[in-house]
């Protein structure tokens, strides 16, 4: 909200300069965004009176005028404004004056006629953003020769306050003055608002069909209104300095009362109303054309002001075009109402609107303010536009009006929160000055919250009020003390950072995708997945929570491929969600995806594409980080998103922990992918489990190696051969390595040849051939008996 410092000081004027006032307001919780002059700098402009006006002899659109600028002699000036006339009081820039943008006034000849100055428009003085249609006309009582800046009090500052949503009570001069008065222990001098007696009997009925949304509505008929009257310059200036443009006197008055008191108001053309005012919810199919010309289809949850013919206005937001005040209006119906903040909140935004009225009503307007506002607006209307006022008609639902809140403030709790003991008299004084009715008893206060403070409902709110008025900078600074100890680190656990660094070291880049994905993408890859559906998704293609990291990684790959990045290596960590909301599991996972060439482009790189074993090797590098590689196994299994012949389930200590495999061709076809991609996904909690490394002395004695080649059925996993061989390999087996897989000539059809390298080493002596031969014979016998494998010659 913007406000004029001079206007504020008419209500309350502390002995502080502008910046000090701004700082004080900010420290009280009403942050000041900007402090700016109300007008650009200019000099040499005075109030003058137009004495004569004649047409320019050499130009149809120019006039030759003489003006009295208070210097003692008349001055000739050429003016091109169409509205200049004899007897007008105008702002006149004398020769030597300087207008905004450093425009200097000099003697000049315009089409052969001498001009000694310039009659100014509002835009030329920087008082209007758009180019003015004519010169600025001043009130007839303006004193000739007086400095123009002094006459309209331009030595003023506009202060812009960024209010938080809870402080709707400060969206007016009245509210701000109340705050400044409390902070400086000064009384607030509000303008006297006298009740305007009715001089006519004209009324217009009001009916509340939605009392919960609008518990109070006041209206008044005013006849004989001259809408062609000119809004006084003082009011135009106050509106301008508050960021509101002058429109016509009726609208200007309602805006002025809103800025002054905080009560948004609206005026209807009485002649365009029929029956009576009805405050109700919109009905299906109703349409309203707003004052800005926009036609909207009203929804049933929208509160409207209507008559017998239909909606007239969106309550608390904007009036309708057909019932608005125009140049021909002579009778108006003036309204002032209290609308429940809940009824207005979000309504304007849902229609793509934001108005000064909705900004205030959705934050809360004092329900006791309506009678004062309608009397103030009536008085201003009669003074500026003339007319006669009828009696005020009020419709009110006492049951739906906000109730007075009473809160207990405990002195002990206040002292503990502020770390300071305040005198009981000081606390009571602060509460009283804020408008809170406070009754003290034994160091506690029973506080009655005023009608304009919608944000105060619990004891902590009162503590905040006392703290900010006392001054946050007056509270003691006490640093918390605690006995802090280092958090123990489990050496057997791998950190997420270690896992990430390992993936980066292997050429991967980390991806961060949304936790929600397109339902069709998830169903294509995980047809049996069950995960929560969002009630209010960002968009239709992000409406379900992900049941796997794979869909997000596939979309990220597709994004890269569409931008000519043919080699993609991505990994991601995050939660996946499975089950309905009442039985939802959230599991941290790590996933990765590769596609494209195995090596980066280069003269020494291999041009072959990545395959299942490439990514499996990357995954195995993660599994070995924890030092417990033997806890992990890969078992053939099928997954709906993975190729049935190129997939494996990852097992940890015999339990499922993840998947690795190539994308299923059908999934690729469904998603429109033209390249193969290999993915893995493993539980992070299992990946992070490891063993604490322990030192073993190195043996000084030589290793002994034997290579064995076995034939076994092609469909039998190699792991079974490794497991079977280890059973009889003895305690001194140091390593067993698969170094060759062969199928073809010399091997029976349906079989494969598997070559293993076995290495033994004794810690304290050299193993002899007899011992090794016995171990080899035992291994061959074990493998033959358990797997039916044959030793190749």
PDB file of N, CA, C and O in Angstrom, residues 71-123:
ATOM      1  N   UNK A  71       3.325  38.878 -10.430  1.00  0.00           N
ATOM      2  CA  UNK A  71       4.550  39.679 -10.468  1.00  0.00           C
ATOM      3  C   UNK A  71       4.268  41.179 -10.522  1.00  0.00           C
ATOM      4  O   UNK A  71       5.178  41.988 -10.431  1.00  0.00           O
ATOM      5  N   UNK A  72       2.998  41.559 -10.726  1.00  0.00           N
ATOM      6  CA  UNK A  72       2.632  42.965 -10.817  1.00  0.00           C
ATOM      7  C   UNK A  72       2.308  43.415 -12.217  1.00  0.00           C
ATOM      8  O   UNK A  72       1.735  44.491 -12.409  1.00  0.00           O
ATOM      9  N   UNK A  73       2.660  42.668 -13.212  1.00  0.00           N
ATOM     10  CA  UNK A  73       2.338  42.993 -14.606  1.00  0.00           C
ATOM     11  C   UNK A  73       1.947  41.722 -15.330  1.00  0.00           C
ATOM     12  O   UNK A  73       2.439  40.630 -15.014  1.00  0.00           O
ATOM     13  N   UNK A  74       1.049  41.852 -16.298  1.00  0.00           N
ATOM     14  CA  UNK A  74       0.583  40.682 -17.032  1.00  0.00           C
ATOM     15  C   UNK A  74       1.677  40.173 -17.966  1.00  0.00           C
ATOM     16  O   UNK A  74       2.549  40.917 -18.395  1.00  0.00           O
ATOM     17  N   UNK A  75       1.587  38.891 -18.272  1.00  0.00           N
ATOM     18  CA  UNK A  75       2.593  38.236 -19.100  1.00  0.00           C
ATOM     19  C   UNK A  75       1.896  37.581 -20.283  1.00  0.00           C
ATOM     20  O   UNK A  75       0.849  36.934 -20.123  1.00  0.00           O
ATOM     21  N   UNK A  76       2.476  37.759 -21.490  1.00  0.00           N
ATOM     22  CA  UNK A  76       1.907  37.151 -22.695  1.00  0.00           C
ATOM     23  C   UNK A  76       2.517  35.763 -22.893  1.00  0.00           C
ATOM     24  O   UNK A  76       3.715  35.563 -22.756  1.00  0.00           O
ATOM     25  N   UNK A  77       1.633  34.816 -23.212  1.00  0.00           N
ATOM     26  CA  UNK A  77       2.092  33.441 -23.412  1.00  0.00           C
ATOM     27  C   UNK A  77       1.256  32.789 -24.503  1.00  0.00           C
ATOM     28  O   UNK A  77       0.055  33.045 -24.615  1.00  0.00           O
ATOM     29  N   UNK A  78       1.892  31.989 -25.344  1.00  0.00           N
ATOM     30  CA  UNK A  78       1.192  31.218 -26.377  1.00  0.00           C
ATOM     31  C   UNK A  78       0.911  29.829 -25.816  1.00  0.00           C
ATOM     32  O   UNK A  78       1.803  29.175 -25.281  1.00  0.00           O
ATOM     33  N   UNK A  79      -0.359  29.395 -25.943  1.00  0.00           N
ATOM     34  CA  UNK A  79      -0.787  28.112 -25.363  1.00  0.00           C
ATOM     35  C   UNK A  79      -1.562  27.310 -26.394  1.00  0.00           C
ATOM     36  O   UNK A  79      -2.433  27.847 -27.085  1.00  0.00           O
ATOM     37  N   UNK A  80      -1.240  26.014 -26.484  1.00  0.00           N
ATOM     38  CA  UNK A  80      -1.930  25.152 -27.449  1.00  0.00           C
ATOM     39  C   UNK A  80      -2.987  24.266 -26.826  1.00  0.00           C
ATOM     40  O   UNK A  80      -3.597  23.450 -27.521  1.00  0.00           O
ATOM     41  N   UNK A  81      -3.263  24.410 -25.533  1.00  0.00           N
ATOM     42  CA  UNK A  81      -4.250  23.554 -24.873  1.00  0.00           C
ATOM     43  C   UNK A  81      -5.658  23.934 -25.300  1.00  0.00           C
ATOM     44  O   UNK A  81      -6.002  25.117 -25.319  1.00  0.00           O
ATOM     45  N   UNK A  82      -6.522  22.985 -25.624  1.00  0.00           N
ATOM     46  CA  UNK A  82      -7.876  23.309 -26.079  1.00  0.00           C
ATOM     47  C   UNK A  82      -8.781  23.816 -24.962  1.00  0.00           C
ATOM     48  O   UNK A  82      -9.805  24.447 -25.228  1.00  0.00           O
ATOM     49  N   UNK A  83      -8.429  23.533 -23.698  1.00  0.00           N
ATOM     50  CA  UNK A  83      -9.329  23.887 -22.599  1.00  0.00           C
ATOM     51  C   UNK A  83      -8.938  25.172 -21.885  1.00  0.00           C
ATOM     52  O   UNK A  83      -9.537  25.505 -20.858  1.00  0.00           O
ATOM     53  N   UNK A  84      -7.956  25.906 -22.373  1.00  0.00           N
ATOM     54  CA  UNK A  84      -7.569  27.154 -21.718  1.00  0.00           C
ATOM     55  C   UNK A  84      -8.675  28.184 -21.914  1.00  0.00           C
ATOM     56  O   UNK A  84      -9.288  28.273 -22.976  1.00  0.00           O
ATOM     57  N   UNK A  85      -8.986  28.970 -20.848  1.00  0.00           N
ATOM     58  CA  UNK A  85     -10.080  29.934 -20.937  1.00  0.00           C
ATOM     59  C   UNK A  85      -9.844  31.069 -19.939  1.00  0.00           C
ATOM     60  O   UNK A  85      -9.093  30.935 -18.971  1.00  0.00           O
ATOM     61  N   UNK A  86     -10.536  32.171 -20.209  1.00  0.00           N
ATOM     62  CA  UNK A  86     -10.401  33.356 -19.360  1.00  0.00           C
ATOM     63  C   UNK A  86     -10.976  33.063 -17.979  1.00  0.00           C
ATOM     64  O   UNK A  86     -12.013  32.401 -17.838  1.00  0.00           O
ATOM     65  N   UNK A  87     -10.277  33.545 -16.943  1.00  0.00           N
ATOM     66  CA  UNK A  87     -10.722  33.369 -15.571  1.00  0.00           C
ATOM     67  C   UNK A  87     -10.201  32.126 -14.892  1.00  0.00           C
ATOM     68  O   UNK A  87     -10.412  31.932 -13.698  1.00  0.00           O
ATOM     69  N   UNK A  88      -9.534  31.272 -15.642  1.00  0.00           N
ATOM     70  CA  UNK A  88      -9.007  30.043 -15.039  1.00  0.00           C
ATOM     71  C   UNK A  88      -7.793  30.347 -14.168  1.00  0.00           C
ATOM     72  O   UNK A  88      -7.009  31.248 -14.452  1.00  0.00           O
ATOM     73  N   UNK A  89      -7.655  29.553 -13.099  1.00  0.00           N
ATOM     74  CA  UNK A  89      -6.418  29.534 -12.330  1.00  0.00           C
ATOM     75  C   UNK A  89      -5.611  28.340 -12.837  1.00  0.00           C
ATOM     76  O   UNK A  89      -6.136  27.218 -12.919  1.00  0.00           O
ATOM     77  N   UNK A  90      -4.339  28.590 -13.174  1.00  0.00           N
ATOM     78  CA  UNK A  90      -3.521  27.568 -13.827  1.00  0.00           C
ATOM     79  C   UNK A  90      -2.106  27.576 -13.248  1.00  0.00           C
ATOM     80  O   UNK A  90      -1.656  28.586 -12.698  1.00  0.00           O
ATOM     81  N   UNK A  91      -1.368  26.453 -13.381  1.00  0.00           N
ATOM     82  CA  UNK A  91       0.056  26.462 -13.039  1.00  0.00           C
ATOM     83  C   UNK A  91       0.836  27.097 -14.196  1.00  0.00           C
ATOM     84  O   UNK A  91       0.680  26.698 -15.357  1.00  0.00           O
ATOM     85  N   UNK A  92       1.661  28.081 -13.868  1.00  0.00           N
ATOM     86  CA  UNK A  92       2.370  28.837 -14.906  1.00  0.00           C
ATOM     87  C   UNK A  92       3.865  28.801 -14.613  1.00  0.00           C
ATOM     88  O   UNK A  92       4.309  29.144 -13.509  1.00  0.00           O
ATOM     89  N   UNK A  93       4.632  28.317 -15.611  1.00  0.00           N
ATOM     90  CA  UNK A  93       6.091  28.260 -15.481  1.00  0.00           C
ATOM     91  C   UNK A  93       6.681  29.556 -16.021  1.00  0.00           C
ATOM     92  O   UNK A  93       6.546  29.860 -17.219  1.00  0.00           O
ATOM     93  N   UNK A  94       7.291  30.325 -15.172  1.00  0.00           N
ATOM     94  CA  UNK A  94       7.907  31.579 -15.580  1.00  0.00           C
ATOM     95  C   UNK A  94       9.193  31.333 -16.363  1.00  0.00           C
ATOM     96  O   UNK A  94       9.785  30.244 -16.292  1.00  0.00           O
ATOM     97  N   UNK A  95       9.624  32.349 -17.090  1.00  0.00           N
ATOM     98  CA  UNK A  95      10.901  32.277 -17.785  1.00  0.00           C
ATOM     99  C   UNK A  95      11.998  32.082 -16.748  1.00  0.00           C
ATOM    100  O   UNK A  95      12.045  32.770 -15.723  1.00  0.00           O
ATOM    101  N   UNK A  96      12.866  31.106 -17.006  1.00  0.00           N
ATOM    102  CA  UNK A  96      13.905  30.755 -16.047  1.00  0.00           C
ATOM    103  C   UNK A  96      13.541  29.549 -15.203  1.00  0.00           C
ATOM    104  O   UNK A  96      14.404  28.979 -14.520  1.00  0.00           O
ATOM    105  N   UNK A  97      12.258  29.147 -15.218  1.00  0.00           N
ATOM    106  CA  UNK A  97      11.841  27.964 -14.480  1.00  0.00           C
ATOM    107  C   UNK A  97      12.366  26.689 -15.127  1.00  0.00           C
ATOM    108  O   UNK A  97      12.737  26.668 -16.306  1.00  0.00           O
ATOM    109  N   UNK A  98      12.402  25.627 -14.363  1.00  0.00           N
ATOM    110  CA  UNK A  98      12.895  24.341 -14.857  1.00  0.00           C
ATOM    111  C   UNK A  98      11.837  23.273 -14.556  1.00  0.00           C
ATOM    112  O   UNK A  98      11.462  23.069 -13.404  1.00  0.00           O
ATOM    113  N   UNK A  99      11.365  22.597 -15.594  1.00  0.00           N
ATOM    114  CA  UNK A  99      10.370  21.534 -15.458  1.00  0.00           C
ATOM    115  C   UNK A  99      11.074  20.184 -15.361  1.00  0.00           C
ATOM    116  O   UNK A  99      12.292  20.101 -15.564  1.00  0.00           O
ATOM    117  N   UNK A 100      10.343  19.113 -15.046  1.00  0.00           N
ATOM    118  CA  UNK A 100      10.972  17.788 -14.977  1.00  0.00           C
ATOM    119  C   UNK A 100      11.754  17.453 -16.235  1.00  0.00           C
ATOM    120  O   UNK A 100      11.465  17.958 -17.326  1.00  0.00           O
ATOM    121  N   UNK A 101      12.728  16.577 -16.086  1.00  0.00           N
ATOM    122  CA  UNK A 101      13.655  16.187 -17.159  1.00  0.00           C
ATOM    123  C   UNK A 101      14.511  17.362 -17.610  1.00  0.00           C
ATOM    124  O   UNK A 101      14.933  17.437 -18.779  1.00  0.00           O
ATOM    125  N   UNK A 102      14.734  18.355 -16.692  1.00  0.00           N
ATOM    126  CA  UNK A 102      15.633  19.485 -16.933  1.00  0.00           C
ATOM    127  C   UNK A 102      15.204  20.319 -18.148  1.00  0.00           C
ATOM    128  O   UNK A 102      16.033  20.801 -18.926  1.00  0.00           O
ATOM    129  N   UNK A 103      13.880  20.470 -18.294  1.00  0.00           N
ATOM    130  CA  UNK A 103      13.350  21.306 -19.387  1.00  0.00           C
ATOM    131  C   UNK A 103      13.288  22.759 -18.904  1.00  0.00           C
ATOM    132  O   UNK A 103      12.523  23.094 -18.002  1.00  0.00           O
ATOM    133  N   UNK A 104      14.113  23.623 -19.512  1.00  0.00           N
ATOM    134  CA  UNK A 104      14.229  25.016 -19.070  1.00  0.00           C
ATOM    135  C   UNK A 104      13.295  25.921 -19.872  1.00  0.00           C
ATOM    136  O   UNK A 104      13.195  25.797 -21.101  1.00  0.00           O
ATOM    137  N   UNK A 105      12.626  26.823 -19.170  1.00  0.00           N
ATOM    138  CA  UNK A 105      11.668  27.751 -19.802  1.00  0.00           C
ATOM    139  C   UNK A 105      12.417  29.013 -20.229  1.00  0.00           C
ATOM    140  O   UNK A 105      13.086  29.665 -19.419  1.00  0.00           O
ATOM    141  N   UNK A 106      12.290  29.316 -21.512  1.00  0.00           N
ATOM    142  CA  UNK A 106      12.954  30.504 -22.065  1.00  0.00           C
ATOM    143  C   UNK A 106      11.940  31.333 -22.850  1.00  0.00           C
ATOM    144  O   UNK A 106      10.868  30.841 -23.232  1.00  0.00           O
ATOM    145  N   UNK A 107      12.298  32.585 -23.108  1.00  0.00           N
ATOM    146  CA  UNK A 107      11.490  33.394 -24.017  1.00  0.00           C
ATOM    147  C   UNK A 107      11.560  32.784 -25.404  1.00  0.00           C
ATOM    148  O   UNK A 107      12.610  32.311 -25.848  1.00  0.00           O
ATOM    149  N   UNK A 108      10.420  32.780 -26.089  1.00  0.00           N
ATOM    150  CA  UNK A 108      10.390  32.165 -27.421  1.00  0.00           C
ATOM    151  C   UNK A 108       9.375  32.867 -28.294  1.00  0.00           C
ATOM    152  O   UNK A 108       8.517  33.621 -27.811  1.00  0.00           O
ATOM    153  N   UNK A 109       9.486  32.653 -29.597  1.00  0.00           N
ATOM    154  CA  UNK A 109       8.493  33.132 -30.555  1.00  0.00           C
ATOM    155  C   UNK A 109       7.864  31.923 -31.212  1.00  0.00           C
ATOM    156  O   UNK A 109       8.554  31.073 -31.773  1.00  0.00           O
ATOM    157  N   UNK A 110       6.538  31.839 -31.128  1.00  0.00           N
ATOM    158  CA  UNK A 110       5.799  30.732 -31.740  1.00  0.00           C
ATOM    159  C   UNK A 110       4.956  31.294 -32.870  1.00  0.00           C
ATOM    160  O   UNK A 110       4.010  32.056 -32.640  1.00  0.00           O
ATOM    161  N   UNK A 111       5.348  30.949 -34.096  1.00  0.00           N
ATOM    162  CA  UNK A 111       4.676  31.475 -35.295  1.00  0.00           C
ATOM    163  C   UNK A 111       4.640  33.004 -35.290  1.00  0.00           C
ATOM    164  O   UNK A 111       3.625  33.617 -35.620  1.00  0.00           O
ATOM    165  N   UNK A 112       5.741  33.607 -34.866  1.00  0.00           N
ATOM    166  CA  UNK A 112       5.849  35.065 -34.919  1.00  0.00           C
ATOM    167  C   UNK A 112       5.317  35.798 -33.717  1.00  0.00           C
ATOM    168  O   UNK A 112       5.399  37.036 -33.661  1.00  0.00           O
ATOM    169  N   UNK A 113       4.774  35.108 -32.715  1.00  0.00           N
ATOM    170  CA  UNK A 113       4.212  35.759 -31.534  1.00  0.00           C
ATOM    171  C   UNK A 113       5.075  35.396 -30.332  1.00  0.00           C
ATOM    172  O   UNK A 113       5.369  34.215 -30.101  1.00  0.00           O
ATOM    173  N   UNK A 114       5.462  36.404 -29.557  1.00  0.00           N
ATOM    174  CA  UNK A 114       6.330  36.187 -28.406  1.00  0.00           C
ATOM    175  C   UNK A 114       5.583  35.486 -27.277  1.00  0.00           C
ATOM    176  O   UNK A 114       4.440  35.804 -26.975  1.00  0.00           O
ATOM    177  N   UNK A 115       6.283  34.528 -26.642  1.00  0.00           N
ATOM    178  CA  UNK A 115       5.712  33.791 -25.508  1.00  0.00           C
ATOM    179  C   UNK A 115       6.708  33.840 -24.369  1.00  0.00           C
ATOM    180  O   UNK A 115       7.874  33.471 -24.539  1.00  0.00           O
ATOM    181  N   UNK A 116       6.247  34.317 -23.198  1.00  0.00           N
ATOM    182  CA  UNK A 116       7.134  34.504 -22.057  1.00  0.00           C
ATOM    183  C   UNK A 116       6.749  33.582 -20.905  1.00  0.00           C
ATOM    184  O   UNK A 116       6.398  34.023 -19.821  1.00  0.00           O
ATOM    185  N   UNK A 117       6.800  32.316 -21.161  1.00  0.00           N
ATOM    186  CA  UNK A 117       6.460  31.337 -20.118  1.00  0.00           C
ATOM    187  C   UNK A 117       5.668  30.176 -20.694  1.00  0.00           C
ATOM    188  O   UNK A 117       5.604  29.986 -21.920  1.00  0.00           O
ATOM    189  N   UNK A 118       5.035  29.436 -19.817  1.00  0.00           N
ATOM    190  CA  UNK A 118       4.309  28.243 -20.271  1.00  0.00           C
ATOM    191  C   UNK A 118       3.217  27.886 -19.268  1.00  0.00           C
ATOM    192  O   UNK A 118       3.460  27.774 -18.071  1.00  0.00           O
ATOM    193  N   UNK A 119       1.977  27.769 -19.784  1.00  0.00           N
ATOM    194  CA  UNK A 119       0.881  27.249 -18.974  1.00  0.00           C
ATOM    195  C   UNK A 119       0.978  25.726 -19.016  1.00  0.00           C
ATOM    196  O   UNK A 119       1.013  25.128 -20.094  1.00  0.00           O
ATOM    197  N   UNK A 120       1.010  25.083 -17.857  1.00  0.00           N
ATOM    198  CA  UNK A 120       1.398  23.663 -17.775  1.00  0.00           C
ATOM    199  C   UNK A 120       0.203  22.725 -17.608  1.00  0.00           C
ATOM    200  O   UNK A 120      -0.810  23.075 -16.988  1.00  0.00           O
ATOM    201  N   UNK A 121       0.385  21.553 -18.135  1.00  0.00           N
ATOM    202  CA  UNK A 121      -0.559  20.451 -17.895  1.00  0.00           C
ATOM    203  C   UNK A 121      -0.014  19.592 -16.766  1.00  0.00           C
ATOM    204  O   UNK A 121       1.132  19.731 -16.343  1.00  0.00           O
ATOM    205  N   UNK A 122      -0.842  18.633 -16.294  1.00  0.00           N
ATOM    206  CA  UNK A 122      -0.411  17.753 -15.205  1.00  0.00           C
ATOM    207  C   UNK A 122       0.759  16.887 -15.624  1.00  0.00           C
ATOM    208  O   UNK A 122       1.705  16.676 -14.861  1.00  0.00           O
ATOM    209  N   UNK A 123       0.732  16.376 -16.873  1.00  0.00           N
ATOM    210  CA  UNK A 123       1.818  15.504 -17.313  1.00  0.00           C
ATOM    211  C   UNK A 123       3.117  16.271 -17.478  1.00  0.00           C
ATOM    212  O   UNK A 123       4.205  15.724 -17.234  1.00  0.00           O
TER     213      UNK A 123
END
